[in-house]
Each structure stands twice: as structure tokens, then as C-alpha cells.
XYZ file of C-alpha atoms in Angstrom:
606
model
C 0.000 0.000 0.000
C 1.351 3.572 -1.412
C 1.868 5.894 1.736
C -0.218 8.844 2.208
C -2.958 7.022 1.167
C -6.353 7.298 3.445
C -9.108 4.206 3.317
C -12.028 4.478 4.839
C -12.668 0.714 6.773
C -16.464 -0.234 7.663
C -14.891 -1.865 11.140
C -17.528 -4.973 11.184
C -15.248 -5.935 13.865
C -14.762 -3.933 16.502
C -10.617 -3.137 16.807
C -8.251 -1.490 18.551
C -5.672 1.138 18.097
C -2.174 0.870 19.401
C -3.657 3.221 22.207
C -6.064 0.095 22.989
C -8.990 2.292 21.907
C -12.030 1.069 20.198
C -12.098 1.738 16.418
C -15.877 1.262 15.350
C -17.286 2.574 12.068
C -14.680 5.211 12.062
C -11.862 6.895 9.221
C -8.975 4.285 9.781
C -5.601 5.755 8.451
C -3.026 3.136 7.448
C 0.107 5.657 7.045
C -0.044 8.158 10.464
C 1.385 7.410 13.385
C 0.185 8.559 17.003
C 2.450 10.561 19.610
C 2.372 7.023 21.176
C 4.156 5.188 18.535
C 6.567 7.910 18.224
C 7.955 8.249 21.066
C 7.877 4.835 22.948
C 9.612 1.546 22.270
C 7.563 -1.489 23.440
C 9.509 -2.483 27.011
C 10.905 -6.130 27.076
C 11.737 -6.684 30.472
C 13.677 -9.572 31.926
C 13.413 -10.020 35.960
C 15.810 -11.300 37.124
C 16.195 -12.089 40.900
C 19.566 -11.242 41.940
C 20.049 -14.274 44.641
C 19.409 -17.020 41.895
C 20.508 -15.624 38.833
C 24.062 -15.716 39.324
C 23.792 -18.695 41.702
C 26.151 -21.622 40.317
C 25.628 -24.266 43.641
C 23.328 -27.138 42.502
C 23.211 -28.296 46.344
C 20.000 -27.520 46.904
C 19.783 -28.799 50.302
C 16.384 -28.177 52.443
C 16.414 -24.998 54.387
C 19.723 -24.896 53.413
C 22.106 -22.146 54.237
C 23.745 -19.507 52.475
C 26.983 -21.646 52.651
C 25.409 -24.763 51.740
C 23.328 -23.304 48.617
C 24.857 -20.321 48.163
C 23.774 -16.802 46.294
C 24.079 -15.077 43.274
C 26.055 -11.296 43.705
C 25.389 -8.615 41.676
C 29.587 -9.208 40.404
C 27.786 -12.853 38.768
C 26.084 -10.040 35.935
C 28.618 -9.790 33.605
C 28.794 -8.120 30.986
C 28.992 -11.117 28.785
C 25.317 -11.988 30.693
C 23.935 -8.627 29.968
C 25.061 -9.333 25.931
C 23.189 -12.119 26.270
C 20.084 -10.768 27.611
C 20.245 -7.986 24.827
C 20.386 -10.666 22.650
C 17.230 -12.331 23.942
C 15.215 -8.824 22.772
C 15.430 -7.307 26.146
C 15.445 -4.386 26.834
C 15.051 -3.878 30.184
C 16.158 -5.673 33.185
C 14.074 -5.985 36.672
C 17.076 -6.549 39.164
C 14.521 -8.249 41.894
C 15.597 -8.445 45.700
C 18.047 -5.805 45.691
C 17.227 -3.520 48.685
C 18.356 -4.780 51.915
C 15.438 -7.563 53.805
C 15.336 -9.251 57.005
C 17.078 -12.371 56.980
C 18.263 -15.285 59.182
C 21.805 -15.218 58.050
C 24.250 -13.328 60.653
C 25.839 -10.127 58.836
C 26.690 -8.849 62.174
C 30.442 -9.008 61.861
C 30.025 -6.123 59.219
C 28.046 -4.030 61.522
C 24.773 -4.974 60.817
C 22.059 -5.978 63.380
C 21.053 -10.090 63.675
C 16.789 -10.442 62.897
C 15.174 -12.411 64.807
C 13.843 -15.500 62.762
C 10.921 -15.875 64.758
C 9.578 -12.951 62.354
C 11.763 -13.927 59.334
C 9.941 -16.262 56.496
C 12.871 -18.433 54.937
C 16.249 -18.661 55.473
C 17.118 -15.982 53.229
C 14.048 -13.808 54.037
C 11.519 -11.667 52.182
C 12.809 -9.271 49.967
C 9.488 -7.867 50.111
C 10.294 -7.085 54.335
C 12.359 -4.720 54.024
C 15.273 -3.843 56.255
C 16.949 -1.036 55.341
C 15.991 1.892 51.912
C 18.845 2.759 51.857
C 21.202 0.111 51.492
C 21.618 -3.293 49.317
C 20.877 -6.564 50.470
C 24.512 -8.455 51.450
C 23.991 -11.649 50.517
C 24.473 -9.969 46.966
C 28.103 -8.632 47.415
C 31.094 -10.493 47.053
C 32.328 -8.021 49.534
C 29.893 -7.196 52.407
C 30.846 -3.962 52.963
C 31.577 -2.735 49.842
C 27.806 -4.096 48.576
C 26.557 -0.482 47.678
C 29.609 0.002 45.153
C 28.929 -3.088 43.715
C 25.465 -2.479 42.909
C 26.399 0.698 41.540
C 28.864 -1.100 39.080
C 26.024 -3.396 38.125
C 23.512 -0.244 36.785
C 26.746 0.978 34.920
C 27.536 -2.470 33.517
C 23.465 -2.739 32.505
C 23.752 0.754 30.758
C 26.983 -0.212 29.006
C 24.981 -3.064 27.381
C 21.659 -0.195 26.496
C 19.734 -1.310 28.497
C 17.830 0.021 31.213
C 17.663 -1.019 35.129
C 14.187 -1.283 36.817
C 14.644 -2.168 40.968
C 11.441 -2.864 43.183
C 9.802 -0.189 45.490
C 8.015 -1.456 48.368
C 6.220 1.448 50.113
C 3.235 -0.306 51.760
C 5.483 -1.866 54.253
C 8.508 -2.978 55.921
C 10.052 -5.939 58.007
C 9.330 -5.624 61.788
C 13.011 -4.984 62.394
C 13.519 -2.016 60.247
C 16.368 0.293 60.941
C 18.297 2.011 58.597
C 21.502 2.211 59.193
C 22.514 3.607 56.053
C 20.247 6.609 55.496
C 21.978 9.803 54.895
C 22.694 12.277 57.653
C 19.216 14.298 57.278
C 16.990 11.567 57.123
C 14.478 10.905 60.543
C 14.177 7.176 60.353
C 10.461 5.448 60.169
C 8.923 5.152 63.367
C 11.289 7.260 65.409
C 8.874 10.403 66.437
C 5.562 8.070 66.107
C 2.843 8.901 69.427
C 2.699 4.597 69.895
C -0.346 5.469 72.384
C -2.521 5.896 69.722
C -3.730 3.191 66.664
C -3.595 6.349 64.458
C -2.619 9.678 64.223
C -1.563 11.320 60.877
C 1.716 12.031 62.242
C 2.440 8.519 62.573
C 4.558 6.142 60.493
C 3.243 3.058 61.746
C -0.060 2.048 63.176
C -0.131 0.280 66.497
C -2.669 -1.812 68.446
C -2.018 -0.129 71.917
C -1.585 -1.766 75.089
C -1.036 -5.277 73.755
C 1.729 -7.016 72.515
C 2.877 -8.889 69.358
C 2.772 -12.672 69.106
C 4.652 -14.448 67.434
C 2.070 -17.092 64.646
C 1.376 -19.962 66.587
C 3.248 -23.090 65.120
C 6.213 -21.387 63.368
C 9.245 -23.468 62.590
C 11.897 -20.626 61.717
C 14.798 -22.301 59.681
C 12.971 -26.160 60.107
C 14.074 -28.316 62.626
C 17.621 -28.157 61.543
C 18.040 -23.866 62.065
C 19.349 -23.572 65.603
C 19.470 -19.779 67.156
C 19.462 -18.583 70.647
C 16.576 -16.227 69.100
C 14.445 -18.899 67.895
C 11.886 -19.078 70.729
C 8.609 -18.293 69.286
C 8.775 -14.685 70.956
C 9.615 -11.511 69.182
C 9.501 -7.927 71.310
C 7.361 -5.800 69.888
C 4.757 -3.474 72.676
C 2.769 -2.164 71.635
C 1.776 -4.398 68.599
C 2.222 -2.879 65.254
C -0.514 -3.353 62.095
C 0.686 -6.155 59.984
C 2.001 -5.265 56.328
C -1.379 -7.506 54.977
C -3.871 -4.872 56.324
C -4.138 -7.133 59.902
C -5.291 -5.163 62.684
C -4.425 -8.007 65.569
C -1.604 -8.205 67.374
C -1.273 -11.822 66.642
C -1.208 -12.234 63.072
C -1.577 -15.708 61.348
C 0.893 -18.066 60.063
C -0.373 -17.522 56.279
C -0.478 -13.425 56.951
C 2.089 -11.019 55.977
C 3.268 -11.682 59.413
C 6.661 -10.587 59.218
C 6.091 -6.971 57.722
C 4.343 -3.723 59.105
C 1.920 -1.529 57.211
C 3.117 2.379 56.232
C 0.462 4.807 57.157
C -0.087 7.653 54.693
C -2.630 8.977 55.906
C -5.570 6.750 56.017
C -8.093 5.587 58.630
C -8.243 2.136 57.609
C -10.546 0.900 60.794
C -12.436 4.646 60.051
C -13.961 3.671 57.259
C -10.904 4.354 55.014
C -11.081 8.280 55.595
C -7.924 9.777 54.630
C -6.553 12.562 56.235
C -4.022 14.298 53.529
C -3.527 17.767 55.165
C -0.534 18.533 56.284
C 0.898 16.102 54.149
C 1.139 13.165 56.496
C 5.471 12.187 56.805
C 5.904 8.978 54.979
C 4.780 10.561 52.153
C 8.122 12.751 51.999
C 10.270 10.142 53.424
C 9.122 7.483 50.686
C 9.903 10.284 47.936
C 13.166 10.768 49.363
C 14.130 6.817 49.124
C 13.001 6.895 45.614
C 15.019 9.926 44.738
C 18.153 8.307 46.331
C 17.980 5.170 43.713
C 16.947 7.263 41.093
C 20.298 9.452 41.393
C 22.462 5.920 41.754
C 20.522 6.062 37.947
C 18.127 3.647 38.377
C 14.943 3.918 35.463
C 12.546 2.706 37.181
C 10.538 1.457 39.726
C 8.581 -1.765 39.921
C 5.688 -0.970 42.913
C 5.120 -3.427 45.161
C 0.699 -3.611 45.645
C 0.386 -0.421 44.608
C -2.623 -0.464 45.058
C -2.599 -0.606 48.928
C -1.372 3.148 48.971
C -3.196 5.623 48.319
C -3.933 7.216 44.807
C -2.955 10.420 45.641
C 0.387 9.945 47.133
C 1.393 8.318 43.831
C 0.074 11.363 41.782
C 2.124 13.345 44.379
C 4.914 11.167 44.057
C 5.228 10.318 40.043
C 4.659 14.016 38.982
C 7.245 15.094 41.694
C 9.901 12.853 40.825
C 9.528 12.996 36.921
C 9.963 17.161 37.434
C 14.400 15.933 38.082
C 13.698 12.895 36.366
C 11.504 12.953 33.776
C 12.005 9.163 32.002
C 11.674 6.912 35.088
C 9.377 4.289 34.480
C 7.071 3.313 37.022
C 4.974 0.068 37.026
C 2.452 -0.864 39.275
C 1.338 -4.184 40.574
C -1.684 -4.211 40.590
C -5.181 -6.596 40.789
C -8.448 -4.689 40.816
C -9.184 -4.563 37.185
C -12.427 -1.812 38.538
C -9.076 0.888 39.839
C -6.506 0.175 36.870
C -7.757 3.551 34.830
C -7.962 5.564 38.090
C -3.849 4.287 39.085
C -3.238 4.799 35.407
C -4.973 8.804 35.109
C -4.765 10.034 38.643
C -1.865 7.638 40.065
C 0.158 8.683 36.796
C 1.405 5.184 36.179
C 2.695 4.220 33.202
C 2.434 0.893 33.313
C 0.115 -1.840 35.486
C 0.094 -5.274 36.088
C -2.331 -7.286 33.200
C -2.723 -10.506 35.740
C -6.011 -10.816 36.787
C -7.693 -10.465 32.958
C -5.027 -11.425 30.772
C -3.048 -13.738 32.356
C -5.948 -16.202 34.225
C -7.555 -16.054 30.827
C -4.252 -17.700 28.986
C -3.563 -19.747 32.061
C -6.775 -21.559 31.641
C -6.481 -22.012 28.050
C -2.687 -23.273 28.696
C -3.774 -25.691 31.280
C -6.675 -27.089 29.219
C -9.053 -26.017 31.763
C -13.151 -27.139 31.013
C -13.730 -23.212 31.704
C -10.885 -21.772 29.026
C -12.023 -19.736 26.437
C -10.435 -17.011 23.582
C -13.699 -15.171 24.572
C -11.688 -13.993 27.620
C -8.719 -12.647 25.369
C -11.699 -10.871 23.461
C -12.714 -9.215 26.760
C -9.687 -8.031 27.858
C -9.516 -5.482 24.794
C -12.704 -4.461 24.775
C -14.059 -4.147 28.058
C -11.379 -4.635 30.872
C -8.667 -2.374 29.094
C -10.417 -0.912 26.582
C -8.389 2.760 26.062
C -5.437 1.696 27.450
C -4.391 -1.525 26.791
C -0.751 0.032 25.931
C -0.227 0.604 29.859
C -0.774 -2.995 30.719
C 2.090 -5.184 31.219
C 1.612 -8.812 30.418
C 3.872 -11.642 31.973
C 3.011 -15.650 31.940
C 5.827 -15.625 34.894
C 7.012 -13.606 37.921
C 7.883 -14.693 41.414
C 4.353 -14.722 42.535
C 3.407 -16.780 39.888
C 3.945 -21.037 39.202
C 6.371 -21.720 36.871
C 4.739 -22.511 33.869
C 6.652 -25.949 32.994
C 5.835 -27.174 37.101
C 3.162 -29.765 37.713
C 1.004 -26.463 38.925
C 0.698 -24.707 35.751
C 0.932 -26.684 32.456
C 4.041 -29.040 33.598
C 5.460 -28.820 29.793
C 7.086 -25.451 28.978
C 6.028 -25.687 25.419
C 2.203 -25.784 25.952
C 2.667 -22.043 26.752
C 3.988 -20.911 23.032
C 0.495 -20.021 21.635
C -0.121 -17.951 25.049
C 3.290 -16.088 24.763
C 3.049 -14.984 21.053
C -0.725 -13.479 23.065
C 1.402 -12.364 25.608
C 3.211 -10.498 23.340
C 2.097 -9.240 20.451
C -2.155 -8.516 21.543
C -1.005 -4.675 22.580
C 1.784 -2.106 22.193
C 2.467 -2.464 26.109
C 5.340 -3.765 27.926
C 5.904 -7.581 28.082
C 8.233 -9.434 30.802
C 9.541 -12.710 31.704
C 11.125 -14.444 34.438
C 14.595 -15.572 34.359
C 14.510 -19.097 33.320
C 11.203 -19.048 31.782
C 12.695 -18.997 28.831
C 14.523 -22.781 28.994
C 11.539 -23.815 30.726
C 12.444 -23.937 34.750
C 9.783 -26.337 36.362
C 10.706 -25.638 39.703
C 10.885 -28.800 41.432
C 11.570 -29.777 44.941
C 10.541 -28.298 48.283
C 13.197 -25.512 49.228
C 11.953 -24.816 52.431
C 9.309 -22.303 53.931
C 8.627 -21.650 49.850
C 7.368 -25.326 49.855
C 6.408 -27.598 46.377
C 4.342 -25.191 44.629
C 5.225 -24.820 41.412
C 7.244 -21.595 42.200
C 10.663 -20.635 42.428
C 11.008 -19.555 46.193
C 11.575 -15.937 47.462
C 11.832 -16.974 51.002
C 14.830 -19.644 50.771
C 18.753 -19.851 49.320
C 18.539 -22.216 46.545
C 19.807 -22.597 42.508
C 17.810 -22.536 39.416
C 18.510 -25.942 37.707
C 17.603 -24.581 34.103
C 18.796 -21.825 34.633
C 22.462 -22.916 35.454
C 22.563 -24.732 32.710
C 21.890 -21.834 30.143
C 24.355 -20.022 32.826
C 27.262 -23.078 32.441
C 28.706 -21.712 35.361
C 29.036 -18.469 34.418
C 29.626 -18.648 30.475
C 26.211 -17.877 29.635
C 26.402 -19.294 26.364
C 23.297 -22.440 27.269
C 26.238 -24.675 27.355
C 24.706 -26.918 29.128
C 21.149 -27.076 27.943
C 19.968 -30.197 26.114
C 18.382 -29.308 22.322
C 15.096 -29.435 23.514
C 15.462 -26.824 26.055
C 17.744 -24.768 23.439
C 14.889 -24.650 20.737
C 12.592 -23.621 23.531
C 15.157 -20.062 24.529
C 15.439 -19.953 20.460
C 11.906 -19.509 20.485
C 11.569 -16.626 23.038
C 14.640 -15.292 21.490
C 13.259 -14.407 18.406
C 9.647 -13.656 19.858
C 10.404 -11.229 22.065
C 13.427 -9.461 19.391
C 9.949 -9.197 17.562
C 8.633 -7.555 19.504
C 11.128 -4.615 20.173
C 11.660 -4.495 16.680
C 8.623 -5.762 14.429
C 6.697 -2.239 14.039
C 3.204 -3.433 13.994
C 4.068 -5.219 17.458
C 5.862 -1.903 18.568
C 2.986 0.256 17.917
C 0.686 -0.936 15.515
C -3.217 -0.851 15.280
C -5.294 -4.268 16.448
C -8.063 -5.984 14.744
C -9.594 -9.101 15.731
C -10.482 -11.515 13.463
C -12.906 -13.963 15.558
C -16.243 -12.614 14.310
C -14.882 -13.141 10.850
C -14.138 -17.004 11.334
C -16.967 -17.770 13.773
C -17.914 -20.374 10.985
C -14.513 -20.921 9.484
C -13.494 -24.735 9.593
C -11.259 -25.527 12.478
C -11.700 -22.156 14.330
C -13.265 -23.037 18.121
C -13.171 -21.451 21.253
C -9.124 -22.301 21.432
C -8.294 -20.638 18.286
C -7.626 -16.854 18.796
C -6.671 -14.543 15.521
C -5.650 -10.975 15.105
C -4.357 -8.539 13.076
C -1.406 -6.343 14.018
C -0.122 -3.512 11.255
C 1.290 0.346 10.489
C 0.706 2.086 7.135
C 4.396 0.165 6.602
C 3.707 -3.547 8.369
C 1.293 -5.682 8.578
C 1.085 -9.343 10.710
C -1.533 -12.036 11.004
C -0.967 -13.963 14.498
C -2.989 -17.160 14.950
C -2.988 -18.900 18.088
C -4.273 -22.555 18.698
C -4.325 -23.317 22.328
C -6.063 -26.917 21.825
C -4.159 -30.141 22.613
C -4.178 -31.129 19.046
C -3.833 -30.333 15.537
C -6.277 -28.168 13.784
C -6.773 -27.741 9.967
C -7.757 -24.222 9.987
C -9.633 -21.666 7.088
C -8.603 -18.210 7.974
C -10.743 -15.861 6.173
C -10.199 -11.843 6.174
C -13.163 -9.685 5.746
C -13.761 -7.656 2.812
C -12.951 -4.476 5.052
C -9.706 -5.427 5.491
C -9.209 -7.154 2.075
C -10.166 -3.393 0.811
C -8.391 -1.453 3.296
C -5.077 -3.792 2.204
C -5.845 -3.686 -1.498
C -5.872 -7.554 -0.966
C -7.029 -10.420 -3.862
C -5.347 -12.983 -5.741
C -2.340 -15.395 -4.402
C -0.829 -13.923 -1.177
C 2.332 -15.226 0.285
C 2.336 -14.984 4.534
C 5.416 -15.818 5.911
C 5.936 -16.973 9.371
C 8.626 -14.528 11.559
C 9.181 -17.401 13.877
C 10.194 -20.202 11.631
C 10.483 -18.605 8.216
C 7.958 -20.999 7.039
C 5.919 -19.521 3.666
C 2.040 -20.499 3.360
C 0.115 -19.487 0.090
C -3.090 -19.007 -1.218
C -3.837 -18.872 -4.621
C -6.919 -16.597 -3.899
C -7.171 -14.558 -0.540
C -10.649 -14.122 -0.932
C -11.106 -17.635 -0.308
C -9.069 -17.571 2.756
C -5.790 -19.327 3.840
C -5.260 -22.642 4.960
C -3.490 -24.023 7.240
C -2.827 -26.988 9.572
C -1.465 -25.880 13.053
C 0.051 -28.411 15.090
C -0.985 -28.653 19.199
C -0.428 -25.679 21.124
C 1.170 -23.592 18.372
C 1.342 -20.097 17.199
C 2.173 -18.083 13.901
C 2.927 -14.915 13.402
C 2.302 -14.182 9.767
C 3.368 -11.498 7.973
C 2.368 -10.512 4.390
């Protein structure tokens, strides 16, 4: 199609822009491009969790120490690792666990104070409880006390590669033993000037349930039987009682609460109703802007926001537009799961990106799985109800921390059952898209590491090593020496997925069209079969998904909308960007067909 050239497109389909807006019955034109697709570059981010990802001990010993199963360091990203991961098609890289977090293992002979286990979940603790804003954790550093400076190194070595360094914020709450040790000279520590008499006053850091004391969660093993510490006696000194991080207003939290963190307070009455009390701007708010700024000068790019959605709106328009004023790229994403508050966090939180988990995500995980319930009706949905005009904020992920691996016996227990989901994953919007490190050679996460337990996930709580992982990381030459072919073909296949991605232009930033209504009586199309359209004035793809546990003979038929807006008859070549593979038809109109094996995915450009 010439450039310049305007075609007017009777949308019998309803589509979607690469703003995720609905285009119905409206002027479609095939050569502009929006402010959007100017200016960004769809985000590939890789999160990597700093303790595993460098990790080269295969022990794997229950509850096992930091000796026995050792840690990755920040010095284990090489340069040679971040080539690699620039390869891949990221562009981005998550650094997960870096701030310092309670833990069981004794730093003290570098001058910093033991935690009690009794509130510490794992051997390794939490990185979500934190210790210290100010400082890195020290199971990361090769040397302890020189762990800031090599953290520092690691941003430089990312931005040597171009790419970009996202770190986690956790402002909702912090480990029961918080103390910063490291905080600059000017900085009033949390907690220090709270009034503890009262459950809440605005002035207040923490809230507290006065005049009774914490209790430790009845039945808590710290460590397993094996963990000995003259500490480990069920009791932790804490009067009065402060709110637990999980919105728990008892001063004797359960075992499956988040019983080792307490909750921030800016500003809101949670047992009152939820009022909020904003003026005078209550401290945290000030103090959590100031611990952003700090990583932000080390040149951090963004911020990953740990349940943003337990803080308060308004501090994070407060925050964002604050922050962006020095630093006007940072990048901050929000987790988030109430798909009713995603456009409020996106407008008045000033977001740029949130969490796509609870609409796009179940909806593939049930198709992946083979659940009875799975449906491509609940792709269809997320477009065009849950994140209809702004589908380009939402990140998609099959994997994070939170989440089962996709290869363990929780999720689909065979890595490759995924593919059709990822290409969705993907390529359905201009938004970001992430993986987990060792998604990509299929980690099933096997064995019971300790408090994490069998569950399909690769543990947060507990020292361990990544078995796939290690072998793509062949003990430190990252070159997958050590995966089998299988497992190679599988990192091939995100490989040149996700460099799509960055690079493809109608992934990037092109316009959406879905194709279902077209090919509701096509042969072969059922409710496992997804298709879409993805193009610019200069790019066009076809990506057809079949989720089904078997081969389908499909009849993919474009409606005469799009055959006119494309200037489309005759014999049309479409050729696969994933395997090169060329499919013809010797007359569009009639459609294409094609035979898709089980749990496949083509991305089809023509």
C-alpha cells in the first residue's frame, strides 16, 4: 500500500488502536502514526532475581544455608550476561531483591544488626520485608561492605549493554526490624517520632494496636528443625503491637499473613472507614519520595511498585509528577489486581504501566492448562471491556515470582504448551511484556526448598539454585552450554519472539483488529483458536494462536474491510517470523489454509 494514502474501513469488527482504543465505524488511516508510537519503544523486560541468577551451587539442600546453597552477587552479571540478555530482545532488566530484607543469616560481623527469625519467612528472608531503603541486600556482594559500590557497578555495567535497570519499590510496608543504618545524615528514620499510644494519628509512620503485645504465629518453625538460634523461641519484642504489612489489625497475626512486615500509614483511617486525612501532608509521604530519589540518582529507570494499590492514589500522583519534574524518564509500574481501579492508578496515580494478571493472564492460564472453563472469549474481553483505552499501559507476563512456573506440575508441567499464550502475551497490545529468568529454557521448579514449599514456584523466602537456569548459565559462560536441544529450541523460540517484539513495528505500535467474528464459521476455528491482526501504514502481521491439545486444519478468512483497506485479492504469500515458514493461497478471498500443530502459534506477515 502507497503511503499517504487514506481508506475508509467499515470496522464490522470492533478493533483497537495501538492506544487500545475502540475503532468502530470510524476513518482508519493506514500511514499516520500517534504521539504514542513515536515516542515509545515497546519495554521487554527480563526479571531477574539477583540471589538465583548468578547462583552456580546445585546443592540444593532443604532450608539450606547460604553456605550450603549459596547466592548469586550482583559481580555474577557480567557483561557477557547482559550481551546475552540484549540478545534475547530485552530491553530492560528488573534486578529483583536488591534492597536490603530481614534475613536469618548473621551479617553482624560487618556491623549490621542479627533479625530475629521468629519474624523472618525463609532462610534468606523476604525481599518484600524490608530492612533497610537505603542500602543493598549483602547476601548480593562479594564483599559485604563494599555491597553499595557493587550495585552501583552493576547499573553501569546494565547501561553499558543499552539497556535500562528497573529495581522494586516497596512502600506499603517494611520488616518488623527495620532500621536504617545507612540513610543519609538528614533523614528521621520510620517510626522514630511516632505517638505509639494511639492506633492512628496522621503524624504517625506506623499504626499500632495499643496496650497489647505482638505474638509471634502460633506453630512457626523458623529455619525447620535443623536452624538452631538462641533467638528462635517463638517470641519476638514488639509493645505495643504494630498493624501487619497484609492490612491485619491483631496483634497476633496468622501463620499464612504477611506476618513478618508492618503496614506504612499515609494517611488513612483504615478501621475509620478508610477516611484519609491528607492535610498537612502526612510524613511517609516525603520520606518514601526521598528513598526513591536516592535510587533514582544511583541512575536507576525505574521502579517496579510493590501492591500499589494498597497506597493511596494520591500519594502516587504526588509522588510520580514530583519525581519525573528531576527525572523525567523513570518508568514506574504498578502491581496491581483490581481490574475496577486500573484507569484511576493509570490517570490520577500517573502510572505508566500496570500489572495485566487478573484479565489477561488467568484467561491464557486456563487455556494453557486445558481447563473445562478456558475460552479465547476472555482474550476478546480483555480489549474491549477490561482495558479498553489503554491496553498500551498494561504489562503482560506468563511468569514472575508470585506466579507457578509454567513448565511445574502447577501450571501446564510442559514449557512448550505455553507458546500459543506467549506470542498473546506479546504481540495482543503495544504495552510492555516481561519474563522471568529461566522461563525462557523452561524452569519447572521442582523440589521443596523450604518455607517456599512444592508449589510450582521458584522460592523468594529460601537460598537455593535454578537448575535450568544454570545450565543456560554453564557456570558463568552464559552461552546455554549446558542445555539439552530441547530446552535450546525452547530459549530460540523466546529469542526471536520477544526481538519481535522490540523491533517488528506493527508489534511496537501498531493498530489491532480481531479476526474472531470473521471465522466464527470458518473450519477448524473453536473457542481455542484466537486470531488478530497487528499492522502500520508500513507492516502488517496475522498472528494465529491454537491453544487446543491437538492439531487443527484451519480456514482463515479476512473480511472484505480489510481485504479493501489492504488492497488484498489474488495469491498472497504470509510468511511466518518465527520459523520462516511460507504459506500461500492462490486466492485470498477464499481464505488461507493451514494446519497448526498442538499448542502452536504463527505470526504471519504478508
Amino acid at each position: 500500500m502507497k503511503n499517504g494514502i487514506k481508506i475508509a474501513v467499515l470496522m464490522v469488527i470492533c478493533g483497537l488502536s495501538a492506544y487500545g482504543q475502540k475503532n468502530n465505524l470510524q476513518m482508519l488511516d493506514l500511514n499516520q502514526t500517534t504521539k504514542e508510537k513515536i515516542e515509545n519503544k515497546k519495554l521487554v523486560i527480563y526479571q531477574a532475581l539477583v540471589r538465583y541468577f548468578g547462583n552456580k551451587n546445585t546443592t540444593n539442600n532443604y532450608y539450606g544455608s547460604i553456605e550450603e546453597n549459596g547466592s548469586g552477587k550482583f559481580n555474577d552479571i557480567t557483561e557477557k550476561a547482559l550481551s546475552e540478555l540484549k540478545k534475547l530482545g530485552v530491553n530492560y532488566v528488573w534486578y529483583t531483591g536488591v534492597i536490603e530484607h530481614a534475613t536469618m543469616t548473621d551479617y553482624s560481623s560487618a556491623g549490621i544488626k542479627v533479625d530475629d527469625p521468629d519474624i523472618v519467612k525463609g532462610r534468606a528472608g523476604s525481599p518484600y520485608a524490608i530492612k533497610d531503603y537505603y542500602d543493598v541486600d549483602p547476601d548480593l556482594a562479594v564483599n559485604v561492605k563494599n555491597r553499595m559500590a557493587e550495585y552501583e557497578d552493576l547499573i553501569k555495567r546494565t547501561h553499558h549493554q543499552g539497556l535500562k535497570v528497573l529495581m522494586d519499590f516497596i512502600p506499603n510496608h517494611v520488616a518488623r526490624t527495620y532500621h536504617s543504618d545507612a540513610k543519609p545524615a538528614n533523614v528521621i528514620d520510620l517510626g522514630v517520632n511516632d505517638d505509639v499510644s494511639k492506633g492512628f494519628a496522621t503524624t504517625n509512620d506506623f499504626y499500632y494496636i495499643p496496650k497489647q503485645k505482638f505474638s509471634v504465629p502460633a506453630g512457626y518453625n523458623p529455619g525447620g528443625n535443623e536452624y538452631n538460634s538462641s533467638l528462635k523461641d517463638a517470641k519476638f519484642e514488639e509493645n505495643p503491637a504494630k498493624v501487619t504489612g497484609n492490612n491485619v489489625f491483631n496483634a497476633a497475626p496468622k501463620l499464612d499473613d504477611w506476618f513478618e512486615t508492618i503496614k506504612l500509614n499515609y494517611g488513612v483511617d483504615v478501621q475509620n472507614n478508610n477516611t484519609k486525612h491528607f492535610v498537612p501532608q502526612p510524613p511517609v509521604w516525603k520520606k518514601m519520595r526521598d528513598i526513591l530519589a536516592f535510587w533514582a540518582s544511583k541512575g536507576v529507570d525505574g521502579f517496579r511498585c510493590d501492591v500499589a494499590e494498597m497506597v493511596p492514589v494520591e500519594f502516587w500522583n504526588w509522588v510520580i509528577t514530583d519525581l519525573k519534574k528531576k527525572y523525567p524518564n523513570l518508568t514506574f509500574i504498578g502491581e496491581a489486581y483490581d481490574r475496577n481501579q486500573y484507569k484511576e492508578f493509570l490517570v490520577n496515580g500517573k502510572f505508566d504501566f500496570l500489572y495485566d494478571k487478573v484479565g489477561l493472564y488467568d484467561g491464557l492460564k486456563r487455556l494453557i492448562t486445558n481447563d473445562s472453563a478456558a475460552t479465547v472469549k476472555d482474550i476478546s474481553f480483555v480489549w474491549q471491556k477490561e482495558s479498553n483505552g489503554f491496553s498500551q499501559h498494561m504489562l503482560r507476563f506468563l511468569e514472575n515470582h508470585d506466579e507457578t512456573r509454567i513448565a511445574s506440575k502447577a501450571f501446564a508441567g510442559n514449557a512448550w504448551y505455553a507458546v500459543p499464550g506467549m506470542v498473546v502475551t506479546t504481540t495482543l497490545s503495544s504495552g510492555p511484556v516481561m519474563i522471568y529468568n529461566g522461563q525462557e529454557v523452561g524452569e519447572p521448579a521442582n523440589g521443596t526448598e523450604g518455607f517456599g514449599g512444592d508449589d510450582g514456584r521458584t522460592s523468594i523466602f529460601d537460598y537455593w539454585g535454578v537448575p535450568q537456569h544454570q545450565k543456560w548459565m554453564n557456570d558463568g559462560a552464559f552461552d546455554g552450554g549446558k542445555l539439552n536441544e530441547d530446552e535450546k529450541k525452547l530459549r530460540q523460540f523466546y529469542s526471536k519472539l520477544l526481538n519481535l517484539a522490540s523491533t517488528n513495528e506493527a508489534i511496537t505500535s501498531g493498530n489491532f483488529y480481531e479476526l474472531l467474528e470473521a471465522n466464527k464459521t470458518s473450519k477448524g476455528f473453536n473457542n481455542k483458536v484466537y486470531a488478530y491482526l497487528r499492522y502500520t501504514a508500513n507492516k502488517r502481521v496475522l498472528v494465529l494462536t491454537n491453544f487446543n491439545r491437538n492439531e487443527v486444519k484451519l480456514t482463515m478468512n479476512l473480511p472484505k474491510d480489510v481485504l479493501a483497506a489492504f488492497n488484498l485479492s489474488g495469491n498472497i504469500t504470509f510468511t511466518d517470523l518465527l520459523s520462516d515458514t511460507k504459506f500461500k493461497t492462490e486466492n485470498i478471498i477464499n481464505g488461507l489454509n493451514i494446519t497448526m500443530a498442538a499448542t502452536s502459534a504463527v505470526i504471519l506477515e504478508f
